[in-house]
Amino acid sequence: MLIIPAIDLKDGKCVRLKQGDMDQATIFSEDPPAMAQHWLAQGARRLHVVDLNGAQAGVPKNEAIIKKIVAAAGEDMPVQLGGGIRDLDTIERYLDDGVSYVIIGTAAVKTPGFLHDACGAFPGHVMVALDARDGKVAVEGWSKMTRHEVIDLAKKFEDYGVEAIIYTDIGRDGMLTGVNIEATVRLARELSVPVIASGGITDLKDIEALREVESEGIVGAITGSALYQGTLDFAQALAAARADRG
């Protein structure tokens, strides 16, 4: 199982938010490319990057620093990137920059035709981020709840050909309250595409719990706050993820 460190970008800096609130940003690094090099040196095999300003604006806002992050990550640590990706030209540009996977969130829900076109144009490179609370999908930085059931949408997007679904329980993200194993497993069981868990990972117990259900189709876990605040040791998390899976 992949343990995927997160770099969330706001104004060119590495930050973490509480429940998606841009006004509750804690700066963890003034040098995101150096942070990428740090995770590479620690043994990370994937890096999760989010352009928070881009997500808010609907267009890329941290592209220059993202290029530097991708260069720092090199070939051994593929980058998956979300935030402000709303058209095919942006996807093409990011892939040309060396990004391995683009993540489409709000646009997938609001303009599913765009997601369908993206999966057709860039097969194997498009992931969808579904953020949910109590089984319902949220959009626009979690500020708006929809009536869409997360499992129904995920199945629809699976048919489009997405590479993976990133599932976040937004009631827990950034709060260090533990990952929602039950909801993540429930989703993974309904899909054939991989699911990446996100939101609420606190410590080694969460990694161990996810590893126990890896066979359900959960291929990775994204973690940010726990790493930066020191409640999760990355080396220990990697060891737990590689432990005997039965």
XYZ file of C-alpha atoms in Angstrom:
246
model
C 0.000 0.000 0.000
C 1.267 3.432 -0.921
C 1.795 6.002 1.821
C 1.453 9.295 -0.024
C 2.701 12.500 1.626
C 0.663 15.593 0.797
C 1.915 19.013 -0.186
C -0.891 21.569 -0.169
C 0.099 24.833 -1.817
C -1.164 28.265 -0.842
C 0.632 31.334 -2.177
C 3.639 29.193 -3.082
C 4.022 27.758 0.413
C 3.373 24.330 1.898
C 0.370 24.555 4.226
C -2.278 22.423 5.896
C -5.886 23.447 6.300
C -8.485 22.492 8.851
C -11.517 21.060 7.050
C -10.667 22.897 3.840
C -10.834 26.369 5.401
C -8.380 28.668 3.597
C -8.485 31.028 6.572
C -7.187 28.236 8.828
C -3.917 27.571 7.022
C -0.796 26.555 8.926
C 2.459 27.054 7.014
C 4.764 24.038 7.288
C 7.382 25.004 4.723
C 8.389 28.039 2.714
C 10.157 25.739 0.227
C 7.808 23.101 -1.272
C 10.433 21.665 -3.694
C 12.720 21.003 -0.708
C 9.794 19.299 1.013
C 9.342 17.097 -2.066
C 13.036 16.177 -1.911
C 12.597 15.362 1.772
C 9.793 12.872 1.074
C 11.739 11.363 -1.804
C 14.721 10.834 0.496
C 12.397 9.257 3.074
C 11.328 6.635 0.548
C 7.995 7.955 -0.720
C 6.874 6.392 -4.007
C 4.115 8.895 -4.754
C 3.506 12.561 -3.888
C 0.119 14.255 -3.586
C 0.071 17.960 -4.469
C -2.900 20.332 -4.311
C -3.019 23.869 -5.677
C -5.348 25.346 -3.058
C -5.416 28.769 -4.698
C -6.184 27.068 -7.992
C -9.011 25.064 -6.472
C -10.515 28.288 -5.141
C -10.036 30.261 -8.370
C -10.865 27.491 -10.821
C -7.603 28.021 -12.711
C -3.993 27.067 -11.893
C -2.329 29.524 -9.523
C 0.863 27.790 -8.364
C 2.072 26.316 -11.634
C 5.611 27.675 -11.428
C 6.256 26.097 -8.032
C 4.524 22.893 -9.133
C 7.052 22.556 -11.976
C 9.841 22.835 -9.417
C 8.184 20.233 -7.182
C 7.905 17.798 -10.102
C 11.573 18.366 -10.965
C 12.562 17.765 -7.338
C 10.461 14.602 -7.175
C 12.166 13.107 -10.234
C 11.168 9.832 -11.853
C 11.173 7.782 -8.657
C 8.298 9.669 -7.021
C 5.385 10.304 -9.421
C 3.268 13.352 -8.638
C -0.522 13.364 -8.531
C -1.902 16.895 -8.736
C -5.252 18.524 -8.089
C -6.657 22.027 -7.794
C -7.997 24.318 -10.506
C -8.030 21.717 -13.277
C -11.076 22.606 -15.364
C -10.112 22.058 -19.009
C -8.180 19.706 -21.290
C -5.498 22.299 -22.070
C -4.575 22.527 -18.392
C -4.323 18.738 -18.127
C -2.107 18.564 -21.208
C 0.151 21.315 -19.880
C 0.575 19.658 -16.498
C 1.308 16.269 -18.053
C 3.872 17.946 -20.291
C 5.381 19.471 -17.128
C 5.943 15.941 -15.820
C 2.913 15.468 -13.580
C 1.933 11.778 -13.670
C -1.708 12.016 -12.621
C -4.180 14.897 -12.607
C -6.968 14.915 -10.048
C -10.358 16.336 -10.945
C -12.717 17.172 -8.109
C -15.485 19.754 -8.309
C -15.416 19.810 -12.109
C -16.072 16.067 -12.226
C -19.292 16.543 -10.301
C -20.466 19.768 -11.940
C -19.371 19.057 -15.519
C -19.137 15.280 -15.930
C -18.795 15.702 -19.686
C -15.391 17.288 -19.083
C -14.283 14.324 -16.999
C -15.496 11.930 -19.688
C -13.499 13.824 -22.322
C -10.423 13.956 -20.071
C -10.470 10.191 -19.488
C -10.745 9.650 -23.231
C -7.974 12.093 -24.107
C -5.529 11.127 -21.342
C -6.197 7.478 -20.413
C -4.349 6.290 -17.327
C -3.629 9.818 -16.116
C -6.944 11.014 -14.664
C -8.082 10.488 -11.085
C -11.208 11.804 -9.382
C -11.331 13.208 -5.876
C -14.655 12.637 -4.151
C -15.125 14.491 -0.899
C -18.076 13.364 1.167
C -19.837 13.796 4.461
C -22.383 11.185 5.565
C -22.243 9.590 2.124
C -23.090 12.799 0.235
C -20.624 14.515 -2.076
C -19.375 18.049 -1.384
C -17.972 20.472 -3.955
C -16.211 23.832 -4.195
C -13.734 23.357 -1.405
C -16.352 21.544 0.686
C -18.427 24.722 0.914
C -21.432 23.179 -0.839
C -23.096 19.839 -0.210
C -24.815 18.044 -3.072
C -27.504 15.389 -3.133
C -25.223 12.977 -4.982
C -24.436 9.693 -3.275
C -20.678 9.120 -3.339
C -20.994 5.470 -4.412
C -23.320 6.312 -7.307
C -20.989 8.989 -8.644
C -17.919 6.804 -8.205
C -19.507 4.035 -10.247
C -20.382 6.507 -12.986
C -16.833 7.831 -13.093
C -15.437 4.312 -13.079
C -17.368 3.715 -16.301
C -15.685 6.796 -17.779
C -12.296 5.159 -17.239
C -10.773 7.027 -14.291
C -7.478 5.655 -13.003
C -8.468 5.820 -9.319
C -10.867 7.414 -6.849
C -9.446 9.505 -4.016
C -11.952 9.420 -1.184
C -11.943 12.001 1.593
C -14.219 12.095 4.598
C -14.397 15.856 4.957
C -15.676 15.649 8.498
C -12.262 14.322 9.485
C -9.715 15.870 7.120
C -7.011 17.878 8.863
C -8.589 17.148 12.251
C -6.470 14.118 13.240
C -9.576 12.229 14.341
C -8.898 8.934 12.609
C -9.649 7.728 9.098
C -13.186 6.596 8.244
C -12.367 2.951 7.494
C -15.972 1.808 7.192
C -16.959 4.387 4.566
C -13.744 3.861 2.611
C -14.218 0.085 2.508
C -17.886 0.484 1.585
C -16.871 2.531 -1.441
C -13.965 0.307 -2.465
C -16.142 -2.800 -2.409
C -18.473 -1.248 -4.971
C -15.683 -0.430 -7.438
C -13.124 -2.228 -9.546
C -10.834 0.812 -9.856
C -8.445 1.479 -6.964
C -9.425 3.687 -4.041
C -6.966 5.969 -2.269
C -7.928 6.897 1.284
C -7.624 10.466 2.504
C -8.767 12.527 5.437
C -8.328 12.067 9.157
C -5.245 9.833 9.211
C -3.758 10.371 12.640
C -1.200 7.747 13.544
C 0.153 4.266 12.893
C -3.110 2.640 13.947
C -4.856 4.197 10.949
C -2.187 2.888 8.564
C -2.420 -0.574 10.096
C -6.219 -0.508 9.867
C -6.076 0.477 6.196
C -3.497 -2.200 5.474
C -5.870 -4.781 6.923
C -8.476 -3.851 4.289
C -6.042 -3.305 1.422
C -7.442 -6.404 -0.314
C -10.771 -4.597 -0.693
C -9.116 -2.352 -3.286
C -7.566 0.378 -1.139
C -4.175 0.948 -2.729
C -2.917 3.975 -0.863
C -3.350 6.552 1.869
C -2.729 10.285 1.600
C -1.484 11.941 4.759
C -0.422 15.471 5.538
C -1.297 16.881 8.941
C -0.226 13.736 10.801
C 3.219 13.836 9.188
C 3.766 17.546 9.627
C 2.495 17.617 13.198
C 4.491 14.540 14.163
C 1.704 12.156 15.164
C 2.710 9.778 12.345
C 6.294 8.750 11.621
C 6.747 8.232 7.874
C 9.338 5.459 8.186
C 7.075 3.537 10.568
C 4.104 4.120 8.257
C 6.063 2.716 5.306
C 7.075 -0.332 7.332
C 3.468 -0.935 8.404
C 2.239 -0.576 4.814
C 4.759 -3.174 3.635
C 4.065 -5.591 6.482
C 2.672 -9.053 5.898
C -0.730 -8.788 4.273
C -1.743 -12.328 4.984
